[in-house]
Short mmCIF file of C-alpha atoms and ligand atoms in Angstrom, two decimals:
data_model
loop_
_atom_site.label_atom_id
_atom_site.label_comp_id
_atom_site.label_asym_id
_atom_site.label_seq_id
_atom_site.Cartn_x
_atom_site.Cartn_y
_atom_site.Cartn_z
CA MET A 1 -81.19 -34.97 -0.30
CA THR A 2 -80.35 -31.94 3.02
CA LYS A 3 -81.80 -32.19 6.16
CA TYR A 4 -82.39 -29.14 7.81
CA ILE A 5 -82.19 -27.78 11.80
CA PHE A 6 -84.22 -25.05 12.37
CA VAL A 7 -82.46 -22.83 15.45
CA THR A 8 -84.95 -20.09 17.38
CA GLY A 9 -85.12 -18.56 20.51
CA GLY A 10 -86.81 -18.47 23.91
CA VAL A 11 -87.03 -17.23 27.33
CA THR A 12 -84.33 -13.85 26.02
CA SER A 13 -82.08 -12.65 23.81
CA SER A 14 -78.10 -13.66 24.01
CA LEU A 15 -78.56 -17.20 25.20
CA GLY A 16 -75.84 -18.05 22.63
CA LYS A 17 -78.12 -19.17 19.75
CA GLY A 18 -74.73 -18.47 16.81
CA ILE A 19 -71.94 -20.63 19.18
CA ILE A 20 -74.82 -23.24 19.55
CA SER A 21 -75.81 -23.78 15.97
CA ALA A 22 -71.59 -22.61 15.37
CA SER A 23 -70.79 -26.02 17.40
CA LEU A 24 -73.45 -28.55 16.43
CA ALA A 25 -72.20 -27.59 13.22
CA LYS A 26 -68.62 -28.61 14.48
CA LEU A 27 -69.75 -31.24 15.23
CA LEU A 28 -71.52 -31.99 12.09
CA GLN A 29 -68.14 -31.05 10.30
CA ALA A 30 -66.23 -33.45 12.31
CA ARG A 31 -68.12 -36.74 11.59
CA GLY A 32 -67.74 -36.00 8.23
CA TYR A 33 -70.95 -33.82 6.87
CA ARG A 34 -70.53 -31.22 5.16
CA VAL A 35 -73.32 -28.16 7.11
CA THR A 36 -72.90 -24.62 6.56
CA ILE A 37 -74.83 -23.14 8.89
CA GLN A 38 -77.25 -19.01 7.59
CA LYS A 39 -79.38 -16.61 9.51
CA PHE A 40 -82.80 -14.69 9.27
CA ASP A 41 -82.74 -11.83 10.72
CA PRO A 42 -86.09 -9.89 11.36
CA TYR A 43 -84.64 -6.56 11.58
CA ILE A 44 -86.21 -4.78 7.87
CA ASN A 45 -82.20 -3.31 7.14
CA ILE A 46 -81.57 -4.91 4.01
CA ASP A 47 -78.00 -5.51 5.62
CA PRO A 48 -76.93 -4.31 8.45
CA GLY A 49 -74.12 -2.59 6.04
CA THR A 50 -75.83 0.91 7.38
CA LEU A 51 -76.45 -0.27 10.95
CA ASN A 52 -73.97 1.36 13.58
CA PRO A 53 -71.90 -1.14 15.46
CA TYR A 54 -73.60 0.53 18.96
CA GLU A 55 -76.66 -1.42 17.74
CA HIS A 56 -75.51 -4.45 15.98
CA GLY A 57 -71.77 -5.10 16.48
CA GLU A 58 -69.37 -5.21 14.19
CA CYS A 59 -70.29 -5.58 10.42
CA TYR A 60 -68.75 -8.80 9.43
CA VAL A 61 -67.89 -9.16 5.53
CA THR A 62 -67.51 -12.31 3.60
CA GLU A 63 -66.30 -13.29 0.77
CA ASP A 64 -68.47 -12.39 -2.16
CA GLY A 65 -68.28 -8.57 -0.31
CA ALA A 66 -72.21 -9.22 1.96
CA GLU A 67 -72.27 -7.25 4.54
CA THR A 68 -73.15 -9.89 7.39
CA ASP A 69 -74.37 -9.92 10.98
CA LEU A 70 -71.33 -11.19 13.66
CA ASP A 71 -72.20 -14.42 14.12
CA LEU A 72 -71.53 -15.30 10.80
CA GLY A 73 -68.07 -14.73 11.66
CA HIS A 74 -68.42 -17.57 14.63
CA TYR A 75 -69.66 -19.38 11.97
CA GLU A 76 -66.26 -19.11 9.72
CA ARG A 77 -64.58 -19.32 12.72
CA PHE A 78 -66.13 -22.98 13.19
CA LEU A 79 -65.89 -24.59 10.85
CA ASN A 80 -62.95 -22.90 8.18
CA ALA A 81 -65.55 -22.06 6.15
CA PRO A 82 -66.64 -19.32 3.89
CA THR A 83 -69.97 -17.65 3.85
CA THR A 84 -71.71 -16.24 1.18
CA GLN A 85 -74.98 -13.27 0.97
CA ALA A 86 -77.07 -16.31 0.74
CA ASN A 87 -76.17 -16.77 4.34
CA ASN A 88 -77.62 -13.39 6.08
CA ILE A 89 -80.98 -13.08 5.27
CA THR A 90 -82.97 -9.94 6.57
CA THR A 91 -86.55 -9.32 7.01
CA GLY A 92 -85.43 -6.12 4.59
CA ARG A 93 -84.65 -8.18 1.64
CA ILE A 94 -87.38 -10.54 2.02
CA TYR A 95 -89.84 -7.79 1.24
CA GLN A 96 -87.63 -6.13 -1.07
CA ASN A 97 -87.56 -9.45 -3.78
CA VAL A 98 -91.87 -9.96 -2.86
CA ILE A 99 -92.13 -5.82 -3.51
CA ASN A 100 -89.29 -6.27 -6.17
CA LYS A 101 -91.63 -8.99 -7.52
CA GLU A 102 -95.13 -7.40 -7.37
CA ARG A 103 -93.97 -4.81 -9.50
CA GLN A 104 -92.90 -6.90 -12.32
CA GLY A 105 -96.21 -8.92 -12.63
CA ASP A 106 -94.91 -12.05 -11.24
CA TYR A 107 -97.87 -11.91 -8.70
CA LEU A 108 -100.30 -12.40 -11.65
CA GLY A 109 -103.32 -9.82 -10.29
CA LYS A 110 -103.13 -11.59 -6.45
CA THR A 111 -103.06 -9.80 -3.52
CA VAL A 112 -99.69 -9.36 -2.08
CA GLN A 113 -100.25 -11.00 1.46
CA VAL A 114 -97.27 -12.13 4.52
CA VAL A 115 -99.23 -15.21 4.59
CA PRO A 116 -98.70 -17.26 1.76
CA HIS A 117 -96.50 -14.66 -0.35
CA ILE A 118 -93.28 -13.29 2.62
CA THR A 119 -93.64 -16.78 3.22
CA ASP A 120 -92.83 -18.52 0.42
CA GLU A 121 -90.29 -16.32 -0.05
CA ILE A 122 -88.45 -16.92 3.49
CA LYS A 123 -89.16 -20.84 2.52
CA ARG A 124 -87.10 -20.15 -0.68
CA ASN A 125 -83.90 -18.91 0.51
CA MET A 126 -83.61 -21.57 3.34
CA ARG A 127 -83.66 -23.92 0.61
CA ILE A 128 -81.18 -22.21 -1.47
CA LEU A 129 -77.84 -23.77 0.55
CA GLY A 130 -80.00 -27.12 0.54
CA ASP A 131 -80.61 -26.66 -3.81
CA SER A 132 -76.86 -25.91 -4.19
CA GLY A 133 -76.33 -29.69 -3.83
CA ASN A 134 -72.92 -28.86 -1.89
CA TYR A 135 -74.29 -29.35 2.22
CA ASP A 136 -75.75 -32.19 4.03
CA ILE A 137 -77.25 -30.42 6.11
CA VAL A 138 -78.38 -26.83 6.55
CA ILE A 139 -78.59 -24.99 10.16
CA THR A 140 -81.20 -22.09 10.06
CA GLU A 141 -80.47 -19.19 12.49
CA LEU A 142 -83.07 -17.95 13.45
CA GLY A 143 -83.42 -14.46 15.30
CA GLY A 144 -84.59 -13.37 17.68
CA THR A 145 -86.02 -14.82 21.12
CA VAL A 146 -89.86 -16.62 20.04
CA GLY A 147 -93.99 -14.05 20.44
CA ASP A 148 -91.88 -11.44 19.81
CA ILE A 149 -93.64 -9.89 16.54
CA GLU A 150 -90.73 -9.80 14.22
CA SER A 151 -89.87 -13.18 13.72
CA LEU A 152 -93.67 -14.05 13.60
CA PRO A 153 -92.91 -14.91 9.25
CA PHE A 154 -89.84 -17.09 9.77
CA ILE A 155 -92.08 -18.94 12.27
CA GLU A 156 -95.01 -19.75 10.71
CA ALA A 157 -92.85 -20.82 8.14
CA VAL A 158 -90.89 -22.96 9.80
CA ARG A 159 -93.54 -24.55 11.31
CA GLN A 160 -94.65 -24.17 7.06
CA PHE A 161 -91.12 -25.89 5.97
CA LYS A 162 -91.66 -28.79 8.09
CA TRP A 163 -95.07 -30.20 7.82
CA GLU A 164 -93.67 -30.13 3.80
CA GLU A 165 -90.68 -31.85 4.77
CA GLY A 166 -91.92 -34.20 7.19
CA SER A 167 -90.43 -34.92 10.31
CA SER A 168 -86.99 -36.72 9.00
CA ASN A 169 -85.86 -33.77 7.30
CA ALA A 170 -86.04 -31.31 8.77
CA ILE A 171 -85.61 -29.99 12.81
CA VAL A 172 -86.25 -27.98 15.82
CA ILE A 173 -83.83 -26.57 18.17
CA HIS A 174 -85.59 -23.92 20.94
CA LEU A 175 -82.67 -22.01 22.79
CA THR A 176 -84.15 -21.25 26.27
CA LEU A 177 -82.63 -20.44 29.83
CA ILE A 178 -83.18 -21.79 33.10
CA PRO A 179 -82.99 -19.29 35.43
CA PHE A 180 -81.44 -20.39 39.35
CA LEU A 181 -83.15 -18.22 41.76
CA ALA A 182 -80.21 -18.32 44.34
CA ALA A 183 -83.21 -16.99 46.77
CA ALA A 184 -84.95 -20.00 46.74
CA GLY A 185 -81.55 -21.78 45.58
CA GLU A 186 -83.48 -23.23 42.41
CA LEU A 187 -83.46 -23.99 39.03
CA LYS A 188 -86.78 -23.42 37.24
CA THR A 189 -88.24 -24.44 34.56
CA LYS A 190 -90.81 -22.50 33.67
CA PRO A 191 -89.88 -20.69 31.55
CA THR A 192 -89.04 -22.95 29.60
CA GLN A 193 -92.72 -25.23 29.92
CA HIS A 194 -94.00 -20.75 28.53
CA SER A 195 -91.63 -20.24 25.70
CA VAL A 196 -92.52 -23.70 24.21
CA LYS A 197 -96.20 -23.37 24.74
CA ALA A 198 -96.07 -19.86 22.87
CA LEU A 199 -94.00 -22.47 19.88
CA LEU A 200 -96.47 -24.63 20.63
CA GLU A 201 -99.69 -21.95 19.42
CA TYR A 202 -97.77 -20.98 16.16
CA GLY A 203 -97.54 -24.87 15.47
CA ILE A 204 -94.31 -25.76 16.26
CA GLN A 205 -93.09 -28.92 18.69
CA PRO A 206 -89.73 -28.09 19.07
CA ASP A 207 -87.82 -31.96 18.60
CA ILE A 208 -84.73 -30.93 20.92
CA LEU A 209 -84.38 -28.32 23.41
CA VAL A 210 -80.93 -26.71 24.86
CA CYS A 211 -81.37 -24.91 28.22
CA ARG A 212 -78.46 -23.23 29.16
CA THR A 213 -78.25 -22.73 32.79
CA GLU A 214 -75.43 -21.83 35.06
CA HIS A 215 -75.32 -25.39 37.48
CA HIS A 216 -75.88 -28.29 36.49
CA ILE A 217 -78.76 -29.18 35.58
CA SER A 218 -79.84 -32.77 37.68
CA ALA A 219 -81.50 -35.98 35.91
CA ASP A 220 -84.92 -35.16 37.94
CA ILE A 221 -85.24 -31.70 35.75
CA ARG A 222 -84.48 -32.61 32.85
CA LYS A 223 -86.50 -35.62 33.29
CA LYS A 224 -89.70 -32.67 33.83
CA ILE A 225 -88.83 -30.55 30.89
CA ALA A 226 -89.45 -33.34 28.80
CA LEU A 227 -92.36 -34.14 30.25
CA PHE A 228 -94.05 -31.04 30.15
CA CYS A 229 -92.45 -29.50 26.97
CA ASN A 230 -93.24 -33.25 25.29
CA VAL A 231 -89.38 -34.13 24.44
CA ASN A 232 -87.14 -37.01 25.00
CA VAL A 233 -84.95 -36.59 27.89
CA ASN A 234 -82.25 -37.21 26.20
CA ALA A 235 -83.26 -34.26 23.56
CA VAL A 236 -83.20 -31.66 26.24
CA ILE A 237 -79.62 -30.83 26.97
CA GLU A 238 -77.45 -28.39 29.26
CA SER A 239 -76.17 -26.21 27.93
CA ILE A 240 -73.82 -23.88 30.65
CA ASP A 241 -71.91 -21.19 30.97
CA ALA A 242 -68.54 -21.51 29.79
CA SER A 243 -64.54 -20.26 30.32
CA SER A 244 -64.41 -19.82 26.11
CA ILE A 245 -66.80 -20.20 23.19
CA TYR A 246 -63.92 -22.80 21.56
CA SER A 247 -64.94 -25.39 25.11
CA VAL A 248 -68.63 -25.02 23.57
CA PRO A 249 -68.48 -27.37 20.59
CA LEU A 250 -66.66 -30.90 23.39
CA LEU A 251 -69.06 -29.21 26.19
CA MET A 252 -72.23 -30.41 23.08
CA MET A 253 -70.85 -33.60 22.64
CA LYS A 254 -70.56 -34.66 26.06
CA GLU A 255 -74.00 -34.37 26.31
CA GLN A 256 -74.87 -35.84 22.84
CA LEU A 257 -76.63 -33.16 21.36
CA ASP A 258 -75.01 -34.10 17.90
CA LYS A 259 -76.06 -37.72 18.28
CA THR A 260 -79.30 -36.81 18.76
CA VAL A 261 -79.75 -34.53 16.28
CA LEU A 262 -78.94 -37.61 14.02
CA SER A 263 -80.66 -39.84 15.15
CA LYS A 264 -84.06 -37.44 14.82
CA LEU A 265 -82.64 -36.22 11.56
CA LYS A 266 -82.41 -40.57 10.64
CA LEU A 267 -79.14 -39.77 9.51
CA PRO A 268 -76.25 -42.89 10.24
CA ALA A 269 -73.72 -41.67 13.48
CA LYS A 270 -70.54 -42.72 10.78
CA ASN A 271 -67.30 -42.25 13.39
CA GLU A 272 -67.14 -40.78 16.73
CA PRO A 273 -66.55 -36.67 15.44
CA ASP A 274 -62.75 -35.89 15.15
CA MET A 275 -62.28 -33.52 17.24
CA GLU A 276 -58.39 -33.89 17.96
CA SER A 277 -56.91 -31.02 16.28
CA TRP A 278 -59.63 -28.69 18.04
CA LYS A 279 -58.35 -29.78 21.01
CA ASP A 280 -55.52 -28.91 20.19
CA PHE A 281 -55.86 -25.43 19.96
CA LEU A 282 -58.18 -25.61 22.85
CA GLY A 283 -55.10 -27.52 24.90
CA ARG A 284 -52.87 -24.39 23.66
CA LEU A 285 -55.33 -21.69 24.26
CA LYS A 286 -56.62 -22.43 28.53
CA ASN A 287 -52.43 -23.96 28.98
CA PRO A 288 -50.81 -20.34 28.30
CA THR A 289 -46.64 -20.26 28.39
CA ALA A 290 -46.34 -16.49 28.63
CA ASP A 291 -48.57 -12.98 28.91
CA VAL A 292 -49.32 -9.87 26.12
CA ARG A 293 -50.89 -7.23 27.11
CA ILE A 294 -52.57 -4.81 23.54
CA GLY A 295 -54.68 -2.20 23.83
CA LEU A 296 -56.87 -1.79 21.52
CA VAL A 297 -58.02 2.18 20.17
CA GLY A 298 -61.08 2.43 18.96
CA LYS A 299 -64.18 4.19 18.67
CA TYR A 300 -66.98 1.98 20.08
CA VAL A 301 -64.53 -0.01 22.44
CA GLU A 302 -67.53 1.14 25.40
CA LEU A 303 -68.66 -2.01 23.43
CA PRO A 304 -66.68 -4.90 22.64
CA ASP A 305 -68.88 -6.83 20.38
CA ALA A 306 -68.27 -4.46 17.59
CA TYR A 307 -64.59 -5.66 17.37
CA LYS A 308 -65.54 -9.23 18.14
CA SER A 309 -63.88 -10.72 14.77
CA ILE A 310 -60.48 -8.31 16.18
CA SER A 311 -60.72 -9.90 19.78
CA GLU A 312 -61.53 -13.47 18.77
CA ALA A 313 -58.09 -13.53 15.83
CA PHE A 314 -56.37 -12.04 18.77
CA ILE A 315 -57.28 -15.35 20.92
CA HIS A 316 -56.76 -18.13 17.48
CA ALA A 317 -53.21 -16.21 17.20
CA GLY A 318 -52.27 -15.58 20.15
CA ALA A 319 -53.36 -19.74 20.82
CA LYS A 320 -51.04 -20.23 18.37
CA ASN A 321 -48.03 -18.61 19.46
CA GLU A 322 -48.71 -19.84 23.45
CA CYS A 323 -49.33 -16.53 25.15
CA LYS A 324 -52.50 -15.17 26.53
CA VAL A 325 -54.05 -12.32 24.67
CA ARG A 326 -54.90 -9.73 26.99
CA VAL A 327 -56.75 -7.05 25.06
CA GLU A 328 -57.13 -3.74 26.87
CA TYR A 329 -59.84 -1.59 25.23
CA ILE A 330 -59.06 2.13 25.05
CA PRO A 331 -61.26 5.10 24.06
CA SER A 332 -59.36 6.78 20.77
CA GLU A 333 -60.84 9.45 21.77
CA SER A 334 -59.15 9.35 25.64
CA ILE A 335 -55.85 10.02 23.65
CA TYR A 336 -54.17 13.35 24.47
CA PRO A 337 -50.74 14.58 23.82
CA ASP A 338 -49.38 14.99 27.39
CA ASN A 339 -50.64 10.90 28.44
CA VAL A 340 -50.20 9.07 25.68
CA ALA A 341 -47.25 7.95 28.13
CA GLU A 342 -49.28 7.11 30.38
CA LYS A 343 -52.45 4.73 28.76
CA LEU A 344 -49.88 2.41 26.43
CA GLY A 345 -46.87 2.78 28.04
CA HIS A 346 -47.27 0.04 30.28
CA LEU A 347 -48.80 -2.59 26.29
CA GLN A 348 -46.28 -4.71 24.67
CA GLY A 349 -48.64 -3.93 21.34
CA VAL A 350 -51.52 -1.37 20.14
CA LEU A 351 -53.73 -2.32 17.07
CA VAL A 352 -55.40 0.84 15.73
CA ALA A 353 -58.73 -0.55 14.85
CA PRO A 354 -61.59 0.13 11.68
CA GLY A 355 -63.67 3.16 11.97
CA PHE A 356 -65.55 6.07 9.94
CA GLY A 357 -66.08 9.80 10.58
CA SER A 358 -64.02 11.87 12.49
CA ARG A 359 -64.45 10.94 16.34
CA GLY A 360 -61.32 9.76 18.21
CA ILE A 361 -59.09 10.14 15.40
CA GLU A 362 -56.30 12.38 16.60
CA GLY A 363 -56.46 10.23 19.42
CA LYS A 364 -55.50 7.56 16.82
CA ILE A 365 -52.69 9.28 14.97
CA GLU A 366 -51.07 10.67 18.51
CA ALA A 367 -51.47 6.16 20.33
CA ILE A 368 -49.83 5.77 16.18
CA LYS A 369 -46.59 8.15 16.85
CA PHE A 370 -46.27 7.57 20.51
CA VAL A 371 -45.70 4.15 19.35
CA ARG A 372 -44.04 4.19 16.13
CA GLN A 373 -41.34 6.08 18.27
CA ASN A 374 -41.50 3.98 20.69
CA GLU A 375 -40.73 0.12 19.08
CA ILE A 376 -43.74 -0.77 20.07
CA PRO A 377 -44.81 -3.12 18.19
CA PHE A 378 -48.52 -1.41 15.83
CA PHE A 379 -50.77 -3.15 14.08
CA GLY A 380 -53.56 -0.48 11.36
CA ILE A 381 -56.57 -2.35 10.83
CA CYS A 382 -58.40 0.03 7.90
CA LEU A 383 -58.67 3.27 8.89
CA GLY A 384 -56.07 2.03 11.31
CA MET A 385 -53.31 1.76 8.42
CA GLN A 386 -54.91 5.24 7.56
CA CYS A 387 -54.05 7.34 9.75
CA ALA A 388 -50.61 5.33 10.58
CA VAL A 389 -50.17 6.84 5.93
CA ILE A 390 -51.63 10.21 8.05
CA GLU A 391 -48.60 10.46 11.17
CA PHE A 392 -45.66 9.42 8.97
CA GLY A 393 -47.17 12.21 6.57
CA ARG A 394 -47.64 14.29 9.34
CA ASN A 395 -44.50 13.97 11.49
CA VAL A 396 -42.06 12.53 9.18
CA LEU A 397 -42.75 13.58 6.27
CA GLY A 398 -43.77 17.20 7.19
CA LEU A 399 -46.76 17.13 4.63
CA LYS A 400 -48.32 20.18 7.02
CA ASN A 401 -52.34 18.78 8.07
CA ALA A 402 -52.01 15.76 6.56
CA ASN A 403 -55.25 14.43 6.43
CA THR A 404 -58.19 11.08 5.17
CA SER A 405 -60.28 13.39 2.29
CA GLU A 406 -63.46 11.37 4.45
CA ILE A 407 -61.93 14.05 7.65
CA ASP A 408 -60.75 17.10 6.02
CA GLU A 409 -61.50 17.14 2.40
CA ASN A 410 -60.04 21.66 2.41
CA SER A 411 -56.59 19.37 3.71
CA ALA A 412 -53.98 21.15 1.45
CA HIS A 413 -52.26 17.73 1.62
CA GLN A 414 -54.94 14.73 1.62
CA VAL A 415 -52.51 11.45 1.79
CA ILE A 416 -55.43 9.13 1.76
CA ASN A 417 -58.42 10.14 -0.39
CA MET A 418 -61.16 8.61 -2.12
CA MET A 419 -61.53 5.82 -4.55
CA GLU A 420 -62.03 6.73 -7.99
CA GLU A 421 -64.51 4.07 -8.69
CA GLN A 422 -66.43 5.40 -5.64
CA LYS A 423 -66.73 9.27 -6.84
CA ASN A 424 -70.09 9.70 -8.37
CA ILE A 425 -71.91 6.84 -5.63
CA THR A 426 -74.12 8.53 -3.20
CA SER A 427 -76.74 6.12 -2.41
CA LYS A 428 -75.87 4.13 1.36
CA GLY A 429 -75.35 0.18 2.08
CA GLY A 430 -73.60 -2.32 -0.19
CA THR A 431 -71.78 0.10 -2.22
CA MET A 432 -67.62 0.03 -0.54
CA ARG A 433 -65.27 -1.29 -2.21
CA LEU A 434 -66.34 -5.09 -0.45
CA GLY A 435 -65.12 -8.51 -0.33
CA ALA A 436 -62.02 -10.73 -1.24
CA TYR A 437 -59.48 -8.92 -3.90
CA PRO A 438 -56.61 -9.92 -4.55
CA CYS A 439 -53.37 -8.53 -3.42
CA ASP A 440 -49.45 -9.49 -4.02
CA ILE A 441 -46.88 -9.29 -0.95
CA LYS A 442 -43.34 -7.92 -1.73
CA LYS A 443 -40.24 -10.31 -0.92
CA GLY A 444 -38.46 -8.94 2.04
CA THR A 445 -41.03 -7.78 3.88
CA LYS A 446 -42.59 -8.23 7.28
CA ALA A 447 -45.57 -9.45 5.45
CA TYR A 448 -43.97 -11.94 3.30
CA ALA A 449 -42.35 -13.09 6.58
CA ALA A 450 -46.43 -14.03 7.85
CA TYR A 451 -47.75 -14.69 4.60
CA GLY A 452 -45.38 -16.77 3.34
CA LYS A 453 -45.92 -16.50 0.14
CA GLN A 454 -46.60 -13.39 -2.66
CA HIS A 455 -50.24 -13.85 -3.76
CA ILE A 456 -52.80 -13.64 -1.31
CA SER A 457 -56.73 -12.57 -0.62
CA GLU A 458 -58.23 -9.77 1.87
CA ARG A 459 -61.45 -9.19 2.55
CA HIS A 460 -62.64 -4.72 1.95
CA ARG A 461 -64.31 -2.80 3.99
CA HIS A 462 -63.67 1.29 3.02
CA ARG A 463 -64.26 3.80 0.71
CA TYR A 464 -61.11 5.56 1.23
CA GLU A 465 -56.96 4.85 0.09
CA PHE A 466 -53.94 5.22 -0.39
CA ASN A 467 -52.82 8.29 -2.42
CA SER A 468 -50.47 7.12 -4.42
CA GLU A 469 -48.80 10.36 -5.91
CA TYR A 470 -46.65 10.49 -2.57
CA LEU A 471 -46.01 6.59 -2.87
CA LYS A 472 -41.86 8.34 -3.80
CA GLN A 473 -42.30 10.25 -0.86
CA TYR A 474 -42.92 7.35 1.65
CA GLU A 475 -41.26 4.71 0.96
CA ASP A 476 -37.52 6.83 0.22
CA ALA A 477 -38.71 7.85 4.05
CA GLY A 478 -39.18 4.45 4.91
CA MET A 479 -42.53 4.12 4.62
CA ILE A 480 -42.66 1.05 2.26
CA ALA A 481 -46.28 -0.54 0.78
CA SER A 482 -45.56 -4.53 0.96
CA GLY A 483 -48.86 -5.50 -0.32
CA ILE A 484 -50.73 -3.59 -3.90
CA ASN A 485 -53.34 -4.46 -5.51
CA PRO A 486 -52.31 -6.53 -8.53
CA ASP A 487 -55.18 -5.71 -11.02
CA SER A 488 -55.67 -1.60 -9.42
CA ASN A 489 -52.83 -0.80 -8.00
CA LEU A 490 -54.26 -0.32 -5.28
CA VAL A 491 -51.77 -0.09 -1.43
CA GLU A 492 -53.19 -2.25 0.76
CA ILE A 493 -50.44 -2.76 3.08
CA ILE A 494 -47.98 -0.64 4.37
CA GLU A 495 -45.30 -1.20 6.93
CA LEU A 496 -41.62 0.71 8.30
CA LYS A 497 -38.46 -0.90 7.63
CA ASN A 498 -36.77 0.71 10.74
CA HIS A 499 -39.39 -0.69 12.92
CA PRO A 500 -39.78 -4.41 14.75
CA PHE A 501 -42.94 -4.07 13.96
CA PHE A 502 -44.64 -1.90 11.83
CA VAL A 503 -47.95 -2.59 9.38
CA GLY A 504 -51.45 -1.94 8.37
CA GLY A 505 -53.26 -3.26 6.46
CA GLN A 506 -56.26 -1.58 3.54
CA PHE A 507 -58.23 -4.80 4.68
CA HIS A 508 -59.33 -6.68 7.14
CA PRO A 509 -57.28 -9.87 8.46
CA GLU A 510 -59.34 -10.84 11.50
CA LEU A 511 -62.08 -11.41 8.39
CA LYS A 512 -60.19 -14.64 8.09
CA SER A 513 -58.95 -15.59 10.57
CA THR A 514 -60.63 -19.23 12.30
CA VAL A 515 -59.14 -21.76 14.57
CA ALA A 516 -58.23 -23.82 12.37
CA ASN A 517 -56.29 -21.22 10.37
CA PRO A 518 -54.65 -17.82 12.67
CA HIS A 519 -54.55 -15.13 10.92
CA PRO A 520 -50.21 -14.75 9.64
CA LEU A 521 -50.41 -11.19 10.49
CA PHE A 522 -52.35 -11.58 13.97
CA VAL A 523 -49.89 -14.22 14.64
CA LYS A 524 -46.80 -12.64 13.73
CA PHE A 525 -47.69 -8.93 15.15
CA VAL A 526 -49.07 -10.83 18.16
CA ALA A 527 -45.06 -12.34 18.16
CA ALA A 528 -43.75 -9.45 17.53
CA ALA A 529 -45.56 -8.18 21.59
CA MET A 530 -43.84 -11.11 23.05
CA GLU A 531 -41.10 -10.41 21.75
CA TYR A 532 -41.00 -6.89 23.05
CA ALA A 533 -42.02 -7.58 26.32
CA LYS A 534 -38.73 -9.94 26.54
CA LYS A 535 -36.84 -7.23 25.25
CA LYS A 536 -38.13 -4.59 27.70
CA ILE A 537 -37.20 -7.43 31.12
CA LYS A 538 -34.27 -8.38 30.30
N1 LIG B 1 -63.59 5.32 6.34
C1 LIG B 1 -62.28 4.18 6.09
C2 LIG B 1 -62.77 4.00 4.41
O1 LIG B 1 -63.76 4.38 4.10
C3 LIG B 1 -62.32 2.90 6.91
C4 LIG B 1 -63.00 2.09 6.86
C5 LIG B 1 -63.16 1.18 7.30
O2 LIG B 1 -61.52 1.17 8.75
N2 LIG B 1 -63.45 -0.22 7.18
O3 LIG B 1 -62.05 4.31 3.61
#
């Protein structure tokens, strides 16, 4: 029988519910439990696929092609296990399902209401993963802050769920903030008391409080919180600011969050969590023997969350290479022919980021020309790979005004063009080429050296592709297709023969990088940057 853990948030947003959920899941997994995490988002979009990255950070894509919240990336990076469409549900999807059922006549003439129809649909989605039989424990993170109008139906659904399942089968962990008032020199518990009170108003007594704080919480304060919030003292968990999100599982282990959870769920604690390989990773992360500076050229750099999976993939690849990777975010719009050397000259590697639309694209192309000519390691992802193809077309093959048809439909040389299957699609949201596709790697290439095998699978999110009519011309001049989709023949990886490291992928390798499995292309890219740094010193 599956047990359920709900994670709610109080006082403010951005307390790190996603990281706490992932850390707890990691500890339970390390004790031998089969765990997954899902997230409910209270907004009305069906999924974040249509959101501008400035609104909500990166859109994460699962194996099965769901466009999801970036927290799912944390879940996968911590657990090293894939998530699915069922792991991210929005208010929009809940209402869409209910309205579709209403149109099909499923409610038999009844008035369709928030309670019970919306809350029933929410509960059904809370049970889907558990009902699959694949998990002992499902952790459900509720987006938003308790008290928000938008999240009320979810809170009510949790109340009903807890009542239906019984207190040892479904528990609630409430994440709150213990602010430090510098002028008074004190940690304050009142906001926490109020946010628990808000939960109680909705009929939910939290079982465990995870208290985010900048300073250690004394035994006295723990006692006070326990007394006023009606929980055991050992259910008051300190979550102190950490230098790395990857330290949080160990901090939670020290606070015995996993033990307290298991005792509330009446599950055996079995063995202690086996966190040896995690500690090994942390050791490498915290004791680098080298240092590289890599530029991330993109159009959403003001908001680093827009590139969350990329920056995490650099952390994994850095640890693997025992190298500190300093990522420098560079707005592509700021790069011109006359300043490119000044902007990029000091870097040991440049990654050109994914993206949509024309803003900043010429700066990306300029950056690629510079790193190609100066033999600085280059890694292009999706639009970044497409820009590398455009740059090579314009400056090496002499294809005047070569472009992608996404930006210039009138270009005489559309070296990147829309995929056939995309041409008749007009609606947005869930309609791109999404999710995992197979790719065959050519032997003797840099891609093969990274993956070490021929058949791979990577995740995609795009509408445009390399225009294969130009392939021969490109390969003859030294830009080869080292990865090809075996079913559709689409070019998935390009690389330069005569360059220390110049690789572009039409897919998003960052989505598959985890602590346990750093992505091979990122690992090789960082290694190439280290190599470049050494050569430069010589
Ligand atoms: N805009 C490009 C396309 O749709 C690239 C997408 C991306 O970078 N994710 O093909």
